[in-house]
Coordinates of C-alpha atoms in Angstrom, one line a residue:
Chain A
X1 CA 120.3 162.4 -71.4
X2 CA 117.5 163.4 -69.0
X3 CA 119.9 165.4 -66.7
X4 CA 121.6 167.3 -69.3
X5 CA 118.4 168.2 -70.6
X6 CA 117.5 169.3 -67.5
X7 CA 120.5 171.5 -66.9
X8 CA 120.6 172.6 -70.4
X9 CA 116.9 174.2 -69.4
X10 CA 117.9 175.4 -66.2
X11 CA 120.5 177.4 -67.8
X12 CA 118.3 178.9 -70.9
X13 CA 115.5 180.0 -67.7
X14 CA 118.3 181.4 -65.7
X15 CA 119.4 183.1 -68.8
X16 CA 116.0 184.7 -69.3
X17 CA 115.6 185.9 -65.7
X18 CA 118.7 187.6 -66.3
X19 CA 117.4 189.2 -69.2
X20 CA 114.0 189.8 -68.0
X21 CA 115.2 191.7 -64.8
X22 CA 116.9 194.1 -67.7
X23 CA 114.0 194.7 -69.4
X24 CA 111.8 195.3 -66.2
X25 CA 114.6 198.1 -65.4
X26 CA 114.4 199.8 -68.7
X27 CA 110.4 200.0 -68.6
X28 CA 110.3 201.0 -64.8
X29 CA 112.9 203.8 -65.9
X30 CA 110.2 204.9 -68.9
X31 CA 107.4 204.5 -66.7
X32 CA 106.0 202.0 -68.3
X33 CA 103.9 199.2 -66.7
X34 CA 103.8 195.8 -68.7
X35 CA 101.1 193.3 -68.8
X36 CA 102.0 189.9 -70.6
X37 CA 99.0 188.5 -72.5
X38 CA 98.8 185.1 -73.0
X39 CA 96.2 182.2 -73.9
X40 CA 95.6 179.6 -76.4
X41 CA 95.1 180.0 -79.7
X42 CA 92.1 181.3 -80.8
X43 CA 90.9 181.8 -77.2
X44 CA 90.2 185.8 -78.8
X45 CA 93.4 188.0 -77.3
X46 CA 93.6 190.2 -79.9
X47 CA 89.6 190.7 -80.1
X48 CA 89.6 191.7 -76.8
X49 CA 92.4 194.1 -77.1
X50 CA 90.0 195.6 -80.1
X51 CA 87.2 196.1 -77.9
X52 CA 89.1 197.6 -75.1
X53 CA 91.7 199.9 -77.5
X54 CA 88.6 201.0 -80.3
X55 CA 86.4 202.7 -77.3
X56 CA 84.0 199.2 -77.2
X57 CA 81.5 198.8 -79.4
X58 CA 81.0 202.3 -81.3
X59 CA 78.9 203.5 -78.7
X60 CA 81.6 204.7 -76.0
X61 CA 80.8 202.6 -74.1
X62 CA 84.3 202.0 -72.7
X63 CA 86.1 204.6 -70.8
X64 CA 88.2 202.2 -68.1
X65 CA 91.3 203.2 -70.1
X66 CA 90.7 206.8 -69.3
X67 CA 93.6 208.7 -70.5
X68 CA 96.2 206.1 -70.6
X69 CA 98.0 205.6 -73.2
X70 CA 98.4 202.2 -74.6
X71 CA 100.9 200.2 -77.0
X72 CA 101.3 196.9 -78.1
X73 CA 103.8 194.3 -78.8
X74 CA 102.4 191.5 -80.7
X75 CA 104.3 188.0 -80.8
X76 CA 103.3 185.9 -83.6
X77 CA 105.4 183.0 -85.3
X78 CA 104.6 184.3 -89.0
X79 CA 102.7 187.1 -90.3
X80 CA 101.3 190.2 -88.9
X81 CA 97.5 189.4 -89.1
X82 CA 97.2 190.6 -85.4
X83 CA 99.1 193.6 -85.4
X84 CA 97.2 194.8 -89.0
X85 CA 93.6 194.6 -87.0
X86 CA 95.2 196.5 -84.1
X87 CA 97.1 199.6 -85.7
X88 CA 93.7 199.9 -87.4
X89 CA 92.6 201.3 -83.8
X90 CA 95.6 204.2 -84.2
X91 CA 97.6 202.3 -81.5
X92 CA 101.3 202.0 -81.7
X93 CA 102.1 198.2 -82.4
X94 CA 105.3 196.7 -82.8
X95 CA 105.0 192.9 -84.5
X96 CA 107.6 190.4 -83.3
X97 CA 108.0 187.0 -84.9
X98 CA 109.4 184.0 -83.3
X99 CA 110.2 183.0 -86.7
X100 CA 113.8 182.9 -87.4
X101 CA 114.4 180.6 -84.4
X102 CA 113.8 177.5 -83.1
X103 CA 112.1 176.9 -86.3
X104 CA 109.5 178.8 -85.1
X105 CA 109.7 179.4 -81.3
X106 CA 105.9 178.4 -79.5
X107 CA 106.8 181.6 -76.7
X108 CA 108.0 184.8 -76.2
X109 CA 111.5 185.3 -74.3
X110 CA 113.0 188.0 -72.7
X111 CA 115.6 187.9 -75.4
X112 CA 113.0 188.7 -78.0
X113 CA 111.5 191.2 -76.4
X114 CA 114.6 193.1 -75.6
X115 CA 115.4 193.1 -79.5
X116 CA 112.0 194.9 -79.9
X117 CA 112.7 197.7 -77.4
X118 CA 114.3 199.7 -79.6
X119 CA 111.2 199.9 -81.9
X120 CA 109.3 201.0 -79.5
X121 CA 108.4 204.6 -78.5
X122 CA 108.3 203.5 -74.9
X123 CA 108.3 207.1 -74.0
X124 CA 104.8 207.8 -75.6
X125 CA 102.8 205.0 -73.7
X126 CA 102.3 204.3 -70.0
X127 CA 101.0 200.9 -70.5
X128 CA 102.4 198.0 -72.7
X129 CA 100.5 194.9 -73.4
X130 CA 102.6 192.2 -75.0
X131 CA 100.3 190.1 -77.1
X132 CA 102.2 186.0 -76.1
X133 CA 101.9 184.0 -79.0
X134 CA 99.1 181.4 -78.8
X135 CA 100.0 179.0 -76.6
X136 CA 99.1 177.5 -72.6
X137 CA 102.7 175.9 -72.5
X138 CA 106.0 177.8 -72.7
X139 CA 104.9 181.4 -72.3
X140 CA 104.2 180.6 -68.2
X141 CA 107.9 179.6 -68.2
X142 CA 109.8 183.0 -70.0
X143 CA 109.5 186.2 -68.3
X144 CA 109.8 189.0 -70.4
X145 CA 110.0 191.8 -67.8
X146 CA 105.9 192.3 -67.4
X147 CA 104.7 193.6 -64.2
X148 CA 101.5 191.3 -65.0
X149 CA 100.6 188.6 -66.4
X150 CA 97.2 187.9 -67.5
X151 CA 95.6 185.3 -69.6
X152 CA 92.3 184.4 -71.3
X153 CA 90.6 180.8 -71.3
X154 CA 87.8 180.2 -73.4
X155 CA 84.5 178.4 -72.5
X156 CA 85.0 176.5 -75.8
X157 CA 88.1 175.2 -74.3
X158 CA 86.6 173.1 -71.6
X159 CA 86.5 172.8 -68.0
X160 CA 90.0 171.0 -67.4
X161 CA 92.0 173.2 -68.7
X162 CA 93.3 174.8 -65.5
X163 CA 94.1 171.1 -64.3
X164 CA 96.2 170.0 -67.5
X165 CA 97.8 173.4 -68.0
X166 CA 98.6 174.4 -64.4
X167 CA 101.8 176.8 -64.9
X168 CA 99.7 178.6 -66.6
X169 CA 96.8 179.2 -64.6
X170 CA 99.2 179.4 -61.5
X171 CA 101.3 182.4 -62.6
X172 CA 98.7 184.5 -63.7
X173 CA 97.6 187.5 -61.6
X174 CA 94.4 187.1 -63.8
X175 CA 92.5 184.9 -65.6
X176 CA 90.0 186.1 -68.3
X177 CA 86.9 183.8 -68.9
X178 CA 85.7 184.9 -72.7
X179 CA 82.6 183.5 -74.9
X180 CA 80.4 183.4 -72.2
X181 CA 78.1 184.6 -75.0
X182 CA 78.4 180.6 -75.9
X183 CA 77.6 179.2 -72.5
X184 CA 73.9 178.2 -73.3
X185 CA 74.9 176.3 -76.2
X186 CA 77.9 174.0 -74.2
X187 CA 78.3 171.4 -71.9
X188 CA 80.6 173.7 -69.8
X189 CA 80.0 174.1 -66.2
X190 CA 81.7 177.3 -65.1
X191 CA 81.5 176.0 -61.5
X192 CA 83.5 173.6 -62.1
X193 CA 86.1 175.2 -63.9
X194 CA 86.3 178.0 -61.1
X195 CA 86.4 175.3 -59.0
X196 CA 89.7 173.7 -60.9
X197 CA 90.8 176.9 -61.0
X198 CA 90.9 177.5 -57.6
X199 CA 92.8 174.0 -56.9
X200 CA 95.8 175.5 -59.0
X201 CA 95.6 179.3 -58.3
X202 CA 93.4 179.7 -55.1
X203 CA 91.8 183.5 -55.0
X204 CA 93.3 184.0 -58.6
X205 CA 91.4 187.5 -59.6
X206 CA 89.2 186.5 -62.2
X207 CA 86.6 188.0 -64.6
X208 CA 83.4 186.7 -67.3
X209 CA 83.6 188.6 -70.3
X210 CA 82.5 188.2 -74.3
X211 CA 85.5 190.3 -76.4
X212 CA 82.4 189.3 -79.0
X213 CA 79.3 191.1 -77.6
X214 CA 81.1 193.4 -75.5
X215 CA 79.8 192.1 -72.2
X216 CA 81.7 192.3 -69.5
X217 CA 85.1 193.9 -71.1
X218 CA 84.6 197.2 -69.4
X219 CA 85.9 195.1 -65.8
X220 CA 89.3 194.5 -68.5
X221 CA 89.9 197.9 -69.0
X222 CA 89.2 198.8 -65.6
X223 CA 91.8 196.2 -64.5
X224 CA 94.3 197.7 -67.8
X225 CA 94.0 201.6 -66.0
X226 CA 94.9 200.0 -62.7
X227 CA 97.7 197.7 -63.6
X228 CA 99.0 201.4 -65.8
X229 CA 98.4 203.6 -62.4
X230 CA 100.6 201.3 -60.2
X231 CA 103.8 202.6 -59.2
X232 CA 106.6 200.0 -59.2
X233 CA 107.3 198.8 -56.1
X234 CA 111.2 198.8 -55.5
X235 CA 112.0 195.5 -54.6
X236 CA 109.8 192.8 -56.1
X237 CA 110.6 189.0 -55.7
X238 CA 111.3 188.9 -60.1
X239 CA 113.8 191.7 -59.8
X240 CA 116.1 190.6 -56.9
X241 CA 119.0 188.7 -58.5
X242 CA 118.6 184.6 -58.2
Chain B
X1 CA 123.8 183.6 -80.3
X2 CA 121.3 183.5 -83.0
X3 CA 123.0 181.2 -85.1
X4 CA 124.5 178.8 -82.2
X5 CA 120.4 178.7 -81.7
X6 CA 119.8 177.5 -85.0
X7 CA 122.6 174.9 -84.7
X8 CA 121.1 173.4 -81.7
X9 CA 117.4 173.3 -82.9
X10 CA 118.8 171.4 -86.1
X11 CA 120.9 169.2 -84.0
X12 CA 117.9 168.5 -81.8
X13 CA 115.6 167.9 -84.9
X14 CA 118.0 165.3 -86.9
X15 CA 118.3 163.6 -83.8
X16 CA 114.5 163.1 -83.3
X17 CA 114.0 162.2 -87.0
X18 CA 116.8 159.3 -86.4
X19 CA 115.0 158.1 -83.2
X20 CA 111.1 159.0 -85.2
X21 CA 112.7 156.6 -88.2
X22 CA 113.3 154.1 -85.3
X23 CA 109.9 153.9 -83.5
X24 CA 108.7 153.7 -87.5
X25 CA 109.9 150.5 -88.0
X26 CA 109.1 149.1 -84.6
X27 CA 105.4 150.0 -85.8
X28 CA 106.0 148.2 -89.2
X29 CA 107.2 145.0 -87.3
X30 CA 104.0 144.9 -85.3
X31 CA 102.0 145.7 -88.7
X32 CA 100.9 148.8 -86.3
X33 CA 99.9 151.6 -88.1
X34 CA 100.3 155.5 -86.5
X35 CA 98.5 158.6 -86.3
X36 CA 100.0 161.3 -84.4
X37 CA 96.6 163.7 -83.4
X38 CA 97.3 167.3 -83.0
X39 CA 95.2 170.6 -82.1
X40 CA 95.2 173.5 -79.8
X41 CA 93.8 173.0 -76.3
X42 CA 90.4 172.5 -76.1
X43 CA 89.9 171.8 -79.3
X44 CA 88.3 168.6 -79.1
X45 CA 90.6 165.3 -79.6
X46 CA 89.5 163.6 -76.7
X47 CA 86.3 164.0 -77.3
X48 CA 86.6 163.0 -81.0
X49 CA 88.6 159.8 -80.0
X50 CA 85.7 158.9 -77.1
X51 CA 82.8 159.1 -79.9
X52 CA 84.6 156.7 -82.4
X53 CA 86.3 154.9 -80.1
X54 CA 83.1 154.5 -77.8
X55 CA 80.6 153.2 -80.6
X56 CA 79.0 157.1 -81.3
X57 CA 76.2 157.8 -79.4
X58 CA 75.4 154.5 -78.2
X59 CA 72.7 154.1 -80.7
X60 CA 75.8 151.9 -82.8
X61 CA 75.7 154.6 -85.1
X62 CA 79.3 154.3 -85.9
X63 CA 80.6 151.0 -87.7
X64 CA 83.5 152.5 -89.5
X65 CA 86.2 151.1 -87.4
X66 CA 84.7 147.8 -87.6
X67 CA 87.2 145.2 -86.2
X68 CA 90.0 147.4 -86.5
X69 CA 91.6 147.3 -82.8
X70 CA 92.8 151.2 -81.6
X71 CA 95.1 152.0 -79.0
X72 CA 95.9 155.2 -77.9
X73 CA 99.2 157.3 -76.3
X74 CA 97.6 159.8 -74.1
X75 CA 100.9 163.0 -74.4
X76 CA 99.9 165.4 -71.5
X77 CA 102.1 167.9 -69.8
X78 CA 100.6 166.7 -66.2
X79 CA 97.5 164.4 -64.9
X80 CA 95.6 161.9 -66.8
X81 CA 92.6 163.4 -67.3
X82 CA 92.1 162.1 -70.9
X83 CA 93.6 159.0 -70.5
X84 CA 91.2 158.2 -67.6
X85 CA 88.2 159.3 -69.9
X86 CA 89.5 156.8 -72.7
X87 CA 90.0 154.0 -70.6
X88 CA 86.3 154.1 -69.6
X89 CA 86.0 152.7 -73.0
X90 CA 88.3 149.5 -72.6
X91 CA 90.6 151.1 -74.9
X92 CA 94.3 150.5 -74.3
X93 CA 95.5 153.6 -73.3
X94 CA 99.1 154.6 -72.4
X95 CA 99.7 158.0 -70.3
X96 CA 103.1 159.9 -71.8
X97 CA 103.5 162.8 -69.2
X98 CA 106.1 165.4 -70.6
X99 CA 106.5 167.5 -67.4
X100 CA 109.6 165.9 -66.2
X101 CA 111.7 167.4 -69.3
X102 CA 111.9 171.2 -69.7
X103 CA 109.9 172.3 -66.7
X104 CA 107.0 170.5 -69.0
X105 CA 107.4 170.1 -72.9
X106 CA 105.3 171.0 -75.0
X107 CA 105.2 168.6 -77.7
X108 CA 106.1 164.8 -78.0
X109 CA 109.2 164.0 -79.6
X110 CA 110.3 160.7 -80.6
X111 CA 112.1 159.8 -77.8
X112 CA 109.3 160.4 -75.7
X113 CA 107.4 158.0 -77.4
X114 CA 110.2 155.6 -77.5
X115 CA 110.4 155.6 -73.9
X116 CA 106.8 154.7 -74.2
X117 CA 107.0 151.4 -76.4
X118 CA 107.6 149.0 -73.8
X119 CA 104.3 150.0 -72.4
X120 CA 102.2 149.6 -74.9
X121 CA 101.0 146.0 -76.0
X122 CA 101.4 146.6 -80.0
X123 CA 100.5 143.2 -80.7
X124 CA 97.4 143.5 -79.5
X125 CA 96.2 146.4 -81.3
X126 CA 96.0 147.5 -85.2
X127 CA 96.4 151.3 -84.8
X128 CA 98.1 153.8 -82.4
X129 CA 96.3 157.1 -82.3
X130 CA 99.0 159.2 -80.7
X131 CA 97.7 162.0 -79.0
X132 CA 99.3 164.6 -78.6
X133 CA 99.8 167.8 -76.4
X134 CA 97.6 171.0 -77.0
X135 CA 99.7 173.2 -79.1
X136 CA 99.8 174.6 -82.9
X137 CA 103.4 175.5 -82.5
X138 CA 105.7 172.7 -81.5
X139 CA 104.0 169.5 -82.1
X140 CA 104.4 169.9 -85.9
X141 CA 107.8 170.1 -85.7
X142 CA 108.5 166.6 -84.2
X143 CA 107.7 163.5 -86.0
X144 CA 107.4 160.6 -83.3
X145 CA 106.9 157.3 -86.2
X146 CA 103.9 158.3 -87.6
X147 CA 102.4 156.9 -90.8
X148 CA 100.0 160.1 -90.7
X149 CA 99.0 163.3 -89.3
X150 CA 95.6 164.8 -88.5
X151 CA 94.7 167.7 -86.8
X152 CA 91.8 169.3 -85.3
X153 CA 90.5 172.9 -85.9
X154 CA 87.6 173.8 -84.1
X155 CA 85.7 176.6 -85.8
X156 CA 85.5 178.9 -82.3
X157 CA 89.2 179.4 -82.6
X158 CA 89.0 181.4 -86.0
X159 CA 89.5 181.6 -89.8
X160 CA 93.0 182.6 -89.4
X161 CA 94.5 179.9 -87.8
X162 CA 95.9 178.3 -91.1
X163 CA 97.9 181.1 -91.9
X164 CA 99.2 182.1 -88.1
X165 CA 100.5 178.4 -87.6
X166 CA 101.2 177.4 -91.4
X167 CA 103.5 174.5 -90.2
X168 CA 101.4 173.0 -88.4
X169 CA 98.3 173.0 -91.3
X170 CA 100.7 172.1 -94.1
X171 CA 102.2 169.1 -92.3
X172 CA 99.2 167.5 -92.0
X173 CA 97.5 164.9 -94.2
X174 CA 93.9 165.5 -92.8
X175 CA 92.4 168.7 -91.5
X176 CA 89.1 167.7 -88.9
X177 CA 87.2 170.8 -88.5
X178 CA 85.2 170.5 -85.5
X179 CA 82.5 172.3 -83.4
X180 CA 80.5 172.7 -86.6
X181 CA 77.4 172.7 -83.9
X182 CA 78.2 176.5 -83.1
X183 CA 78.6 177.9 -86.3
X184 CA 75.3 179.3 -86.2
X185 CA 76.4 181.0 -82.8
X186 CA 79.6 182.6 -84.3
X187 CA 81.1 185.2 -86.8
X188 CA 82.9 182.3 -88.5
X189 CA 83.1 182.2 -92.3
X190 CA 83.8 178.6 -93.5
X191 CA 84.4 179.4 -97.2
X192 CA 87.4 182.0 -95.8
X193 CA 88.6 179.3 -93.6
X194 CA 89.2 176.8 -96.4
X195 CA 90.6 179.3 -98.8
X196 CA 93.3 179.7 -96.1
X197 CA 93.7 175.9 -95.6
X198 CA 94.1 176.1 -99.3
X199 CA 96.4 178.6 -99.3
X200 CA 99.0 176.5 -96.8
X201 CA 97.8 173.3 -98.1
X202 CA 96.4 173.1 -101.4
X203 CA 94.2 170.3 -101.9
X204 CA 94.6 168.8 -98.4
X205 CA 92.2 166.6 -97.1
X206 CA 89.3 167.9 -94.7
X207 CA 86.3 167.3 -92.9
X208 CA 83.4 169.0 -90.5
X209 CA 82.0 167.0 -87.7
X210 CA 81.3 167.6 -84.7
X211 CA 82.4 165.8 -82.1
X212 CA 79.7 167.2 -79.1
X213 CA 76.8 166.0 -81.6
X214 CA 78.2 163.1 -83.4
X215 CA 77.5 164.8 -86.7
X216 CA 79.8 163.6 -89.6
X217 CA 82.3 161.9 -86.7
X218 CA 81.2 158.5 -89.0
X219 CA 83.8 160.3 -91.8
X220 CA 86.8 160.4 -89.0
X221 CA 86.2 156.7 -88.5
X222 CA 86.1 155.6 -91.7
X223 CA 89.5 157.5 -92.1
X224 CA 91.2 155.8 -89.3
X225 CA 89.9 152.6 -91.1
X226 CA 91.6 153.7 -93.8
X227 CA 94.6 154.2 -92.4
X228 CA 94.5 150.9 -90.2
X229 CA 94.3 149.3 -93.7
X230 CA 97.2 150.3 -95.6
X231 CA 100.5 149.0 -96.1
X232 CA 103.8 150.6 -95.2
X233 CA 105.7 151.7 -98.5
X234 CA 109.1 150.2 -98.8
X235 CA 110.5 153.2 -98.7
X236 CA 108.9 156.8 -97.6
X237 CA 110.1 159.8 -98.0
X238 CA 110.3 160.3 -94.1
X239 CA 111.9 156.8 -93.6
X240 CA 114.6 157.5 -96.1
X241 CA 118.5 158.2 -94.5
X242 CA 118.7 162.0 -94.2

């Protein structure tokens, strides 16, 4: 039971990769970079995504993004209550639910992604950010053809979570630290969770932020504009064939 | 390849119910009654379980167990960080790790807690608090042989949550809304929050405690008393031949 479980996943990963390496090609050829957004729910992905996309907080604040031109893929099991907030910002979204499958599938696969390409305008945007559906789990294991991956942990969540969800933490070019507007009303010592951080990902990039007040989210757009300004390098480990 | 996905999941699903129906009347034989704990990460279960498990505050605050004896099934992806924090409190606790199944599941399904029985001394104890990995998503789709679910909501992770992981929500028998301590720090509306509980689950059962201060954690208690107290049906719904 346990082995053929085991193999039965191997396959449906391998699968993916397969799929993912296909997707990669099709943005690299519309030269667009992808960032893969994940966290757990609530943890406030779509609020930062506001604050960076809607020019900050009304004062313009914000011009990390420059001139790059950003669009969205949101994955959501039901509903579209993301993508509504965003396309209230003028940017293009494209909503993807996980729905129909698995009785609702907890991730994003490459296989999903790829049935969204064709909704995209991939030609009008230099920089896609797909929005993971809220989880710490399953979206570190699917590759969806992203460039980077990125993912927000909350204060509120505690200081173990690198520890309990390491995939996660370990495959993430960056981690996002949000609410630190909260801090002085926790128990949450951020040295510590850098410091579990570090045990799973040493020198992951990382960056304090509240998507709420607006502190701090000028270093995510800055990070955004570089990731879009990178030029794909022509052999990367995710693109060479298993 | 759609379909063949749907066929699987439903295969995978009427198989877990057979083996859920199974650990269900184990419980019944030991007179051990289930509650299968769910929430996103971070949300707070641990910390719930410590403060009625661990007598409150230590000012004896809480009575509402009384002489009921809890154990708990710690489910966790890796680690036993939660387990080791429970045991501090001469609790029975039993560590379920999922990571050796699909590169770390993210649920318990009943065969995971089958494989856990043996462990766990059920003559000793009156009520299983099954705890289970952080996820909205998964989790609600597996019964493991409860008598009843609760879940946790804590109020940083937003008013939306209901309708972005309706399974989850409706499935549930009792709704904990926790963190209540912050609301005064956040731009959370608990009247729009209920009317979207109300909206998946009309009428269900919830309450606002916080589990940092201890206020209204004296309700959970009672509830688990509650629950500790009743008698199997002869025949539920969930227990019935599909």
């Amino acid at each position: 039971m346990h082995r053929t479980k085991v193999r039965v996943a191997t396959d449906v990963l391998d699968a993916n990769e397969t799929i993912a390496r296909a997707n990669r090609a099709d943005f690299d050829r519309a030269g667009v970079r992808v960032v893969n957004l994940m966290s757990a729910p609530g943890a406030g992905k779509t609020m930062l995504l506001e604050r960076v996309l809607g020019g900050g907080l009304g004062d313009g604040l914000l011009d990390g993004l420059g001139e790059v031109r950003v669009g969205v893929l949101e994955g959501d099991v039901q509903g579209s209550f993301d993508a509504d907030r965003l396309s209230l910002l003028h940017v293009p979204v494209t909503q993807l639910n996980t729905d129909p499958g698995f009785g609702g599938e907890c991730h994003l696969d490459a296989n999903m992604v790829r049935s969204a390409l064709g909704a995209m305008a991939l030609e009008e945007i230099d920089l896609l950010v797909i929005e993971n559906v809220g989880n710490l789990v399953c979206p570190a294991e699917f590759r969806v053809g992203e460039d980077r991956r990125a993912m927000i942990s909350s204060v509120t969540e505690g200081e173990d979570k690198p520890l309990k969800y390491p995939l996660m933490f370990r495959t993430c070019e960056l981690v996002v630290v949000n609410k630190i507007d909260l801090l002085p009303h926790l128990d949450f010592s951020l040295e510590r969770f850098l410091a579990n951080l570090d045990q799973v990902n040493p020198g992951a990039e990382h960056m304090l932020l509240s998507a709420r007040t607006g502190e701090g989210v000028e270093a995510f757009a800055d990070w955004l504009a570089r990731v879009a300004q990178t030029t794909p390098a022509p052999a990367r480990a995710e693109a060479e064939p298993a």
